[in-house]
XYZ file of C-alpha atoms in Angstrom:
671
model
C 51.307 90.470 157.733
C 50.855 86.887 156.511
C 50.548 84.013 158.942
C 53.718 81.961 159.362
C 52.932 78.340 158.639
C 54.801 75.794 160.791
C 57.315 73.709 158.918
C 56.467 70.040 158.849
C 59.306 67.810 160.067
C 60.865 65.568 157.425
C 62.272 62.221 158.389
C 65.040 60.549 156.433
C 64.667 57.114 154.947
C 66.885 55.751 157.748
C 64.555 57.085 160.440
C 61.464 55.760 158.698
C 63.012 52.350 158.111
C 64.241 52.178 161.730
C 60.756 53.042 162.960
C 59.260 50.269 160.844
C 61.806 47.729 162.141
C 61.095 48.876 165.703
C 57.357 48.410 165.260
C 57.877 45.055 163.541
C 60.239 43.915 166.310
C 57.691 44.884 168.949
C 54.973 43.013 167.060
C 57.107 39.989 166.236
C 58.480 39.019 169.612
C 59.608 35.636 168.525
C 60.405 34.804 164.895
C 61.739 31.411 163.857
C 65.462 31.933 163.271
C 65.803 29.902 160.114
C 62.809 31.460 158.371
C 63.978 34.967 159.248
C 67.519 34.121 158.204
C 66.354 32.874 154.813
C 64.176 35.936 154.200
C 66.945 38.351 155.234
C 69.477 36.539 153.061
C 67.193 36.651 150.031
C 66.643 40.377 150.461
C 70.379 40.995 150.850
C 71.118 39.032 147.673
C 68.471 41.005 145.801
C 69.927 44.282 147.038
C 73.426 43.208 146.047
C 72.163 42.162 142.609
C 70.316 45.485 142.185
C 73.424 47.416 143.197
C 75.541 45.380 140.772
C 73.103 46.303 138.017
C 73.367 49.982 138.932
C 77.172 49.740 138.945
C 77.098 48.135 135.477
C 74.879 50.953 134.190
C 77.181 53.598 135.696
C 80.206 52.001 134.039
C 78.199 51.958 130.803
C 77.536 55.687 131.199
C 81.279 56.289 131.541
C 81.932 54.231 128.408
C 79.286 56.184 126.485
C 80.865 59.438 127.655
C 84.312 58.247 126.513
C 82.872 57.114 123.159
C 81.152 60.470 122.630
C 84.382 62.284 123.581
C 86.420 60.121 121.164
C 83.862 60.827 118.433
C 84.086 64.569 119.044
C 87.905 64.452 118.901
C 87.713 62.391 115.693
C 85.405 64.946 114.055
C 87.783 67.766 114.995
C 90.806 65.866 113.670
C 88.977 65.004 110.415
C 89.469 68.608 109.233
C 93.239 68.426 109.931
C 95.430 67.635 106.928
C 96.668 64.032 106.698
C 100.231 65.266 106.429
C 100.142 67.302 109.624
C 103.330 66.988 111.703
C 103.173 64.919 114.938
C 103.999 68.037 116.957
C 100.903 69.785 115.576
C 98.798 66.687 116.298
C 100.213 66.599 119.837
C 99.243 70.252 120.371
C 95.732 69.564 119.094
C 95.430 66.508 121.356
C 96.650 68.476 124.400
C 94.038 71.107 123.689
C 91.326 68.427 123.606
C 92.847 66.642 126.664
C 92.636 69.814 128.739
C 88.863 69.418 129.150
C 89.107 65.784 130.329
C 90.389 63.917 133.401
C 94.098 64.354 134.234
C 94.904 60.609 134.140
C 93.212 60.061 130.762
C 95.285 59.066 127.732
C 94.315 60.590 124.362
C 95.923 59.187 121.205
C 95.528 59.157 117.428
C 96.919 56.758 114.846
C 97.761 58.396 111.528
C 97.255 56.889 108.076
C 101.011 56.108 108.033
C 100.641 53.901 111.122
C 102.302 56.384 113.504
C 100.727 56.891 116.937
C 100.665 60.268 118.727
C 99.510 60.186 122.357
C 99.266 62.603 125.282
C 98.505 62.232 128.993
C 97.811 65.445 130.882
C 98.953 64.052 134.193
C 102.371 62.879 132.900
C 105.025 65.052 131.297
C 106.747 61.933 129.883
C 103.646 60.779 128.010
C 101.754 57.470 128.287
C 103.438 54.216 129.322
C 104.609 52.269 126.200
C 103.030 49.063 127.505
C 99.721 50.885 128.014
C 99.957 52.442 124.541
C 100.560 49.017 122.968
C 97.591 47.572 124.863
C 95.459 50.522 123.731
C 96.382 49.954 120.062
C 95.596 46.244 120.414
C 92.221 47.040 121.996
C 91.294 49.317 119.075
C 92.123 46.533 116.609
C 90.231 43.841 118.523
C 87.342 46.003 119.708
C 88.073 45.377 123.417
C 86.512 47.822 125.881
C 88.858 47.198 128.836
C 92.641 46.698 128.962
C 95.307 46.148 131.620
C 98.496 48.165 132.045
C 101.904 46.847 133.107
C 100.981 47.006 136.806
C 97.718 45.137 136.313
C 95.486 48.205 136.560
C 92.280 48.372 134.501
C 91.597 51.011 131.813
C 88.351 51.709 129.926
C 88.938 52.255 126.189
C 86.939 54.025 123.438
C 87.887 54.832 119.843
C 86.454 56.481 116.728
C 87.660 56.520 113.106
C 89.181 59.756 111.766
C 90.106 59.289 108.084
C 90.969 56.075 106.272
C 92.799 53.752 108.693
C 93.375 56.528 111.244
C 91.630 56.397 114.637
C 91.197 58.618 117.697
C 91.553 56.721 121.004
C 90.908 57.601 124.636
C 91.617 55.521 127.765
C 90.510 56.212 131.337
C 91.877 54.294 134.377
C 89.588 52.560 136.845
C 91.172 54.045 139.963
C 90.407 53.753 143.648
C 88.757 57.174 143.533
C 86.505 56.007 140.686
C 85.528 52.883 142.679
C 84.836 55.004 145.764
C 82.548 57.281 143.727
C 80.661 54.220 142.470
C 80.436 52.821 145.991
C 79.001 56.068 147.356
C 76.461 56.056 144.534
C 75.022 52.670 145.590
C 75.427 52.919 149.380
C 72.972 54.408 151.837
C 73.136 54.948 155.552
C 70.863 51.979 156.189
C 72.413 49.746 153.567
C 76.190 50.085 153.286
C 78.006 48.552 150.347
C 81.512 47.461 149.431
C 83.058 47.465 145.952
C 86.248 45.815 144.686
C 87.878 45.302 141.273
C 89.367 41.832 140.716
C 91.132 40.191 137.810
C 90.367 36.504 138.074
C 88.439 34.615 135.425
C 87.064 32.135 137.967
C 85.781 34.855 140.262
C 84.226 36.718 137.331
C 82.248 33.637 136.409
C 80.853 32.908 139.913
C 77.108 33.502 140.484
C 75.988 35.786 143.346
C 76.847 34.079 146.635
C 76.976 34.660 150.362
C 80.313 34.881 152.133
C 79.935 35.093 155.906
C 77.699 38.062 156.771
C 77.990 39.612 153.297
C 75.821 39.298 150.200
C 78.012 39.436 147.080
C 77.245 40.046 143.375
C 79.707 40.216 140.474
C 79.510 42.625 137.512
C 82.018 41.803 134.699
C 83.558 44.873 133.019
C 85.617 43.092 130.309
C 89.281 42.303 129.844
C 89.166 39.678 132.612
C 88.139 42.310 135.188
C 85.049 42.188 137.392
C 83.488 44.503 139.944
C 82.490 42.672 143.126
C 79.601 44.343 145.005
C 78.967 43.352 148.618
C 76.301 44.375 151.098
C 75.883 43.360 154.685
C 73.315 40.852 155.929
C 71.592 42.356 158.988
C 71.976 40.403 162.174
C 68.875 38.904 163.698
C 67.624 39.236 167.229
C 66.062 36.024 168.518
C 63.356 35.791 171.128
C 60.547 33.548 172.269
C 56.828 34.311 172.344
C 53.785 32.090 172.458
C 53.118 30.342 169.160
C 49.764 31.981 168.661
C 51.320 35.434 169.034
C 53.999 34.568 166.475
C 51.454 33.360 163.952
C 49.235 36.392 164.419
C 51.871 39.080 164.311
C 54.118 37.705 161.527
C 51.539 38.348 158.830
C 50.904 41.903 159.999
C 54.599 42.717 160.335
C 55.451 41.340 156.901
C 52.666 43.332 155.294
C 53.913 46.540 156.900
C 57.557 45.881 155.959
C 56.717 44.970 152.365
C 54.541 48.053 151.958
C 57.120 50.449 153.406
C 60.101 48.922 151.579
C 58.131 48.799 148.345
C 57.211 52.476 148.564
C 60.385 53.851 150.175
C 63.182 51.721 148.700
C 62.391 49.430 145.792
C 60.252 51.809 143.735
C 62.715 54.739 144.006
C 65.606 52.397 143.217
C 63.812 51.062 140.155
C 63.057 54.572 138.938
C 66.684 55.513 139.505
C 67.832 52.362 137.723
C 65.645 53.157 134.700
C 67.032 56.697 134.531
C 70.642 55.501 134.795
C 69.975 52.827 132.158
C 68.667 55.556 129.837
C 71.930 57.465 130.316
C 73.808 54.266 129.520
C 71.931 54.118 126.200
C 73.002 57.684 125.450
C 69.617 59.269 126.265
C 70.534 62.261 128.410
C 67.195 64.053 127.985
C 65.263 61.874 130.470
C 65.448 63.528 133.922
C 66.435 61.550 137.016
C 63.681 61.527 139.711
C 64.619 63.576 142.802
C 61.279 63.789 144.630
C 62.152 62.743 148.188
C 64.418 64.477 150.688
C 66.160 61.350 151.990
C 69.296 59.508 150.879
C 67.641 58.241 147.705
C 66.532 61.756 146.842
C 70.054 63.090 147.331
C 71.418 60.217 145.242
C 68.952 61.079 142.498
C 69.982 64.741 142.704
C 73.625 63.718 142.264
C 72.749 61.690 139.181
C 70.638 64.535 137.834
C 73.578 66.928 138.163
C 75.836 64.400 136.421
C 73.247 63.985 133.648
C 73.065 67.735 133.083
C 76.850 68.034 132.957
C 77.209 65.125 130.541
C 74.454 66.490 128.318
C 76.071 69.926 128.299
C 79.483 68.417 127.494
C 78.138 66.305 124.641
C 76.132 69.184 123.209
C 79.135 71.498 123.441
C 81.360 68.957 121.680
C 78.782 68.483 118.928
C 78.339 72.238 118.576
C 82.096 72.864 118.283
C 82.410 70.243 115.565
C 79.373 71.626 113.715
C 80.688 75.211 113.918
C 84.084 74.125 112.585
C 82.350 72.358 109.692
C 80.191 75.382 108.859
C 83.057 77.882 108.954
C 85.220 75.697 106.679
C 82.414 74.902 104.203
C 82.427 76.407 100.706
C 79.375 78.647 101.015
C 78.523 82.359 101.405
C 79.651 83.986 104.637
C 76.149 84.908 105.815
C 74.980 81.320 105.211
C 77.828 79.988 107.375
C 77.065 82.454 110.176
C 73.331 81.725 109.978
C 74.058 78.003 110.360
C 76.400 78.728 113.292
C 73.600 80.634 115.052
C 71.221 77.733 114.428
C 73.732 75.247 115.899
C 74.217 77.338 119.049
C 70.476 77.866 119.436
C 69.896 74.100 119.155
C 72.696 73.014 121.513
C 72.411 75.758 124.149
C 69.264 76.289 126.170
C 69.090 79.984 125.226
C 66.371 82.200 123.798
C 68.379 84.108 121.171
C 71.708 83.967 119.334
C 73.129 86.896 117.373
C 76.280 87.669 115.397
C 76.991 91.326 114.596
C 79.718 91.924 111.981
C 81.112 95.440 111.683
C 81.715 97.060 108.314
C 85.092 97.283 106.603
C 86.601 98.490 103.364
C 85.582 95.143 101.831
C 82.018 94.689 103.097
C 79.081 96.460 104.722
C 78.021 95.682 108.316
C 75.377 92.993 108.737
C 73.633 91.041 111.487
C 72.582 87.382 111.752
C 70.074 86.411 114.471
C 68.307 83.233 115.594
C 65.374 82.992 117.984
C 64.257 86.624 117.705
C 62.993 89.018 115.004
C 65.725 90.416 112.783
C 66.891 93.799 113.987
C 69.644 96.284 113.152
C 72.083 95.694 116.023
C 75.143 97.437 114.537
C 74.470 100.664 116.448
C 74.421 98.791 119.766
C 78.156 98.042 119.535
C 78.945 101.638 120.456
C 76.389 101.742 123.294
C 76.639 100.949 126.997
C 74.587 97.746 126.867
C 75.776 94.114 126.814
C 76.738 94.161 123.114
C 78.788 97.322 123.516
C 80.510 95.928 126.613
C 81.367 92.734 124.745
C 82.677 94.679 121.742
C 85.037 96.632 124.016
C 86.042 93.568 126.084
C 89.833 93.180 125.860
C 90.408 90.020 127.915
C 90.259 86.474 126.574
C 87.031 84.483 126.577
C 83.436 85.652 126.901
C 81.686 88.098 129.214
C 78.478 87.563 131.238
C 76.438 90.797 131.317
C 72.958 91.597 132.657
C 70.727 93.707 130.416
C 69.680 96.691 132.508
C 66.107 97.956 131.998
C 67.463 101.215 130.543
C 69.646 99.464 127.928
C 68.637 99.130 124.279
C 68.989 95.340 124.506
C 66.237 95.170 127.149
C 63.597 95.752 124.470
C 64.252 92.235 123.160
C 62.963 90.749 126.431
C 66.334 89.181 127.312
C 67.664 89.387 130.867
C 71.200 87.972 130.678
C 73.749 87.978 127.840
C 76.965 86.089 127.210
C 78.996 88.180 124.738
C 82.380 87.468 123.137
C 84.268 89.787 120.756
C 85.185 88.382 117.335
C 88.842 89.315 117.708
C 91.846 88.313 115.592
C 94.973 89.963 116.944
C 94.038 93.578 117.653
C 91.237 93.754 115.088
C 87.646 93.145 116.252
C 85.255 92.025 113.500
C 82.133 92.251 115.702
C 80.540 90.253 118.526
C 78.866 86.894 119.135
C 76.143 86.973 121.799
C 73.565 84.619 123.295
C 70.719 85.817 125.489
C 68.302 84.290 128.001
C 65.013 85.663 129.261
C 64.753 83.546 132.441
C 67.558 80.982 132.679
C 70.961 81.740 134.216
C 73.854 80.889 131.909
C 76.374 78.308 133.169
C 80.154 78.080 132.837
C 79.788 75.467 130.086
C 77.718 77.979 128.091
C 80.418 80.631 128.530
C 83.141 78.224 127.381
C 81.162 77.241 124.281
C 80.428 80.870 123.347
C 84.110 81.746 123.800
C 85.408 78.877 121.635
C 82.746 79.515 118.985
C 83.695 83.205 118.849
C 87.315 82.238 118.176
C 86.260 79.972 115.291
C 83.927 82.612 113.829
C 86.610 85.323 114.117
C 89.113 83.158 112.242
C 86.485 82.453 109.587
C 85.744 86.169 109.171
C 89.455 86.916 108.854
C 89.772 84.233 106.169
C 86.802 85.647 104.235
C 88.258 89.170 104.502
C 91.628 87.980 103.214
C 90.021 86.201 100.255
C 87.960 89.308 99.450
C 91.114 91.458 99.454
C 92.879 88.997 97.153
C 89.907 88.865 94.783
C 89.655 92.662 94.756
C 93.356 93.043 93.996
C 92.985 90.594 91.111
C 90.060 92.490 89.545
C 90.791 96.195 90.259
C 93.053 98.517 88.270
C 95.558 100.058 90.705
C 95.728 103.499 89.081
C 92.031 104.243 88.530
C 90.425 101.917 91.138
C 88.060 100.751 88.382
C 87.647 97.143 87.320
C 90.450 95.933 85.064
C 90.323 94.463 81.555
C 90.173 90.816 82.672
C 87.242 91.411 84.986
C 85.490 93.418 82.240
C 85.813 90.534 79.770
C 84.449 88.009 82.305
C 81.578 90.258 83.348
C 80.655 91.136 79.767
C 80.597 87.436 78.870
C 78.159 86.757 81.710
C 75.907 89.671 80.730
C 75.935 88.662 77.052
C 74.866 85.104 77.892
C 72.167 86.382 80.256
C 70.787 88.888 77.735
C 70.613 86.344 74.911
C 68.933 83.753 77.155
C 66.337 86.186 78.575
C 66.046 88.386 75.457
C 66.868 91.373 77.686
C 68.449 94.603 76.360
C 72.164 95.202 76.913
C 74.288 98.247 76.017
C 78.000 99.013 76.108
C 79.941 102.279 75.816
C 83.564 102.611 74.721
C 85.287 105.855 75.801
C 88.634 107.319 74.724
C 90.224 110.474 76.218
C 90.898 112.937 73.398
C 94.498 114.012 72.686
C 95.835 111.920 75.575
C 99.114 111.144 73.773
C 99.791 114.854 73.384
C 99.129 115.369 77.092
C 101.661 112.646 77.936
C 104.250 113.980 75.512
C 103.862 117.564 76.745
C 103.476 117.160 80.496
C 104.916 113.701 81.207
C 103.541 110.350 82.250
C 102.909 111.464 85.826
C 100.524 114.095 84.498
C 98.907 111.413 82.337
C 98.374 109.213 85.389
C 96.797 112.138 87.226
C 94.446 112.753 84.299
C 93.471 109.062 84.127
C 92.684 108.932 87.858
C 90.623 112.144 87.714
C 88.750 110.944 84.619
C 87.971 107.605 86.338
C 86.392 109.370 89.321
C 84.281 111.563 87.015
C 83.214 108.485 85.045
C 82.290 106.584 88.206
C 80.170 109.466 89.521
C 78.355 109.826 86.165
C 77.153 106.230 85.669
C 74.365 104.455 87.515
C 74.987 102.101 90.456
C 73.827 99.189 88.320
C 76.378 99.967 85.565
C 79.908 98.569 85.540
C 82.755 100.958 84.669
C 86.154 99.471 83.779
C 89.489 100.492 82.316
C 89.802 98.767 78.953
C 93.459 99.702 78.484
C 95.589 102.848 78.189
C 93.252 105.831 77.935
C 90.284 103.693 76.814
C 87.438 102.876 79.200
C 84.233 100.875 78.966
C 80.801 100.936 80.607
C 78.501 97.863 80.563
C 74.802 98.612 81.154
C 72.347 95.761 81.670
C 68.642 96.214 80.767
C 69.490 99.407 78.858
C 68.275 100.425 75.394
C 70.274 102.394 72.831
C 68.403 105.604 73.660
C 69.100 105.279 77.383
C 72.738 104.422 76.671
C 73.039 107.574 74.540
C 71.694 109.669 77.446
C 74.276 108.173 79.830
C 77.054 108.734 77.253
C 76.141 112.394 76.850
C 76.021 112.794 80.634
C 79.550 111.392 80.883
C 80.812 113.537 78.004
C 79.335 116.709 79.528
C 80.794 115.940 82.967
C 84.253 115.369 81.482
C 84.076 118.587 79.446
C 83.235 120.515 82.620
C 86.101 119.097 84.672
C 89.608 120.503 85.074
C 92.602 118.319 85.884
C 95.158 119.840 88.254
C 98.594 118.515 87.304
C 101.433 118.024 89.820
C 102.994 121.331 88.719
C 99.732 123.201 89.414
C 98.649 123.509 85.777
C 94.930 123.025 85.133
C 93.993 121.264 81.913
C 90.581 120.576 80.375
C 89.663 117.107 79.116
C 87.253 115.861 76.504
C 86.196 112.346 75.643
C 84.856 110.556 72.582
C 82.193 107.900 73.158
C 81.009 105.009 71.005
C 78.004 102.892 71.941
C 76.054 99.848 70.823
C 72.916 98.109 72.114
C 71.384 94.654 71.856
C 69.060 93.779 70.169
C 68.593 97.135 68.413
C 72.017 97.232 66.739
C 72.782 93.518 66.386
C 71.172 90.102 66.605
C 74.134 88.794 68.642
C 75.046 90.360 71.961
C 78.568 89.030 71.505
C 79.172 91.633 68.748
C 78.468 94.608 71.036
C 82.094 95.312 71.930
C 83.207 95.399 68.290
C 80.250 97.604 67.280
C 80.881 100.046 70.147
C 84.583 100.196 69.241
C 83.723 100.973 65.618
C 81.318 103.695 66.753
C 84.078 105.176 68.937
C 86.410 105.536 65.971
C 83.636 107.201 63.951
C 83.305 109.726 66.785
C 87.081 110.280 66.656
C 87.065 110.774 62.888
C 84.094 113.137 63.157
C 86.077 115.572 65.297
C 86.217 114.076 68.833
C 84.323 115.238 71.930
C 81.116 113.611 70.725
C 79.010 110.469 71.025
C 78.419 108.029 68.170
C 76.036 105.073 68.408
C 76.273 101.988 66.206
C 72.653 102.367 65.111
C 73.280 105.870 63.757
C 75.618 104.572 61.038
C 73.131 101.888 60.024
C 70.253 104.385 59.880
C 72.387 106.939 57.984
C 73.349 104.272 55.435
C 69.701 103.378 54.947
C 68.776 107.051 54.354
C 71.598 107.441 51.788
C 70.421 104.340 49.976
C 66.861 105.680 49.733
C 68.078 109.050 48.434
C 70.336 107.303 45.931
C 67.382 105.364 44.548
C 65.348 108.562 44.092
C 68.027 110.767 42.502
C 69.573 108.246 40.157
C 66.406 107.390 38.255
C 66.698 109.185 34.863
C 67.998 108.831 31.339
C 71.157 106.961 30.429
C 73.569 108.452 27.841
C 71.618 106.728 25.093
C 68.454 108.443 26.200
C 66.734 105.406 27.722
C 65.386 105.245 31.220
C 67.441 103.168 33.702
C 66.824 102.118 37.303
C 69.243 102.568 40.147
C 69.879 98.839 40.207
C 70.896 98.839 36.568
C 73.070 101.923 37.107
C 75.229 100.209 39.775
C 75.613 96.897 37.973
C 79.066 95.889 36.845
C 79.775 96.195 33.116
C 80.526 92.525 33.169
């Protein structure tokens, strides 16, 4: 069993400072009153001035936070249509206001000059006088305004579109002043803080009033923060002059050394960290080394810094996700960018989006921060992804990855998973994972809101895919329609001519289809067309495009295909159709045959644009030759060439006058 080490006692700054004063008082029995008074006063003024500087930096941090919040609201409202009704703007503003302080006022001025404002703490909305002052501050660039009762408000604004602006105002309340006062006060050095509106007072230099050291920090709009700290009382005594001279130097050295190491240096480090936050740099940590009042103050600032950084990153991430999901780009590109934004703004090890398959698309996965893996099967498992996929409540779910789960092989310990749900349909899940860090509530909120945006984006993409499919698919046969065929053939023709690549096309016509319609009715004809389309689709290659040209005519476009290969495919189709039997609605089984005409580029023509006409001509040759056969455009050209050669051989002979004539002379016109 290990030895238990005794815990060393830790003394607070107050105890250490009191011990130093006690030692100095014992050493300095008699100190000249005026000299001590002057030194104490100077120190008190310096402390008051330092505290005023800290207060100014803290107010600056609040202004930066308001400015960042107004910028985030402006970026969200930039995607809203300029003609949006005020009620819709009010709903959007109340949604944004819900994450801020209750007394805050959030407003937006539209391009038409109309102002829409909300205040979460008031059902009647902002005070008209305050709203007018807020609008005036945005025009003049003022950072502080006064309401009708004389209260002070901090103001921030950001442009939305054109002359429109997003505005936010936060009151400087007694609670806010008390929080500032607690931030600058310690047990050994209490402080007072007051807000005044007096131009003369705001202009006064730091001064002493009675037993208080006072410093003024202007905050704009005629308002100033007055910081006061007490001047310690002095204890007088009398000692021999030689003792005074000898002990004063030693006491001062001890006091300066202790105060320098225990008070001034920590305060300066804290001041530098707070000043960095005032500049918008929230990545510099606040020092929290000691366990005294200054250490606890630093810990409070460090917690505030982490919260502000998380809020700003979450706001930026929401705006970036909204931009990506509304951008005109492929779906997987948008989701990949969303994963990158979450990975950059959340301190997580991996981000993944798993989209389930549908009738319009295959399932796919987008990951960031880990090797790409097939995660679709995990949605039906018992791990974190499966639990998130089955989660029926609103928001996101925090789940630990058990060692036996499939997700544990990725080295991630904790997951935050949200279903991509629109109504009752779940498109997949959005998940973030951490190997060591514990996810916070701000992370859960961001994952939840991002999942809602991604789900809406997936629903929009699915709707557009359905519309595009309906516009390009023939309802009866489920093949591509004539318009899509023409567009696709035009693209393939241009590509083949540019790359000098082969291209073939087949034209197909069901034999005796009119007789089938006349004998058995149009319903039987529709049944035959649908059955033929399925046979055609199963007979062509995956790279070929089958379409209904019109009526009982069909077409197949085959890229990178020669005439010989096209003839093989045509014969395969013709044989499959000859072997099929169509069962009509009345139970009658009928055979079908098909005639096929084909043409290929560049074997049959120098222009790929002529392929359709050549294939159509070949189809009619197959019809005239007896149907249920394949005719290629090149066959007619080669047959014509053979007839011409035979004609030249057999027509050489004697003319009626007994002289020898050539074939060319034989076919010349008498004229």
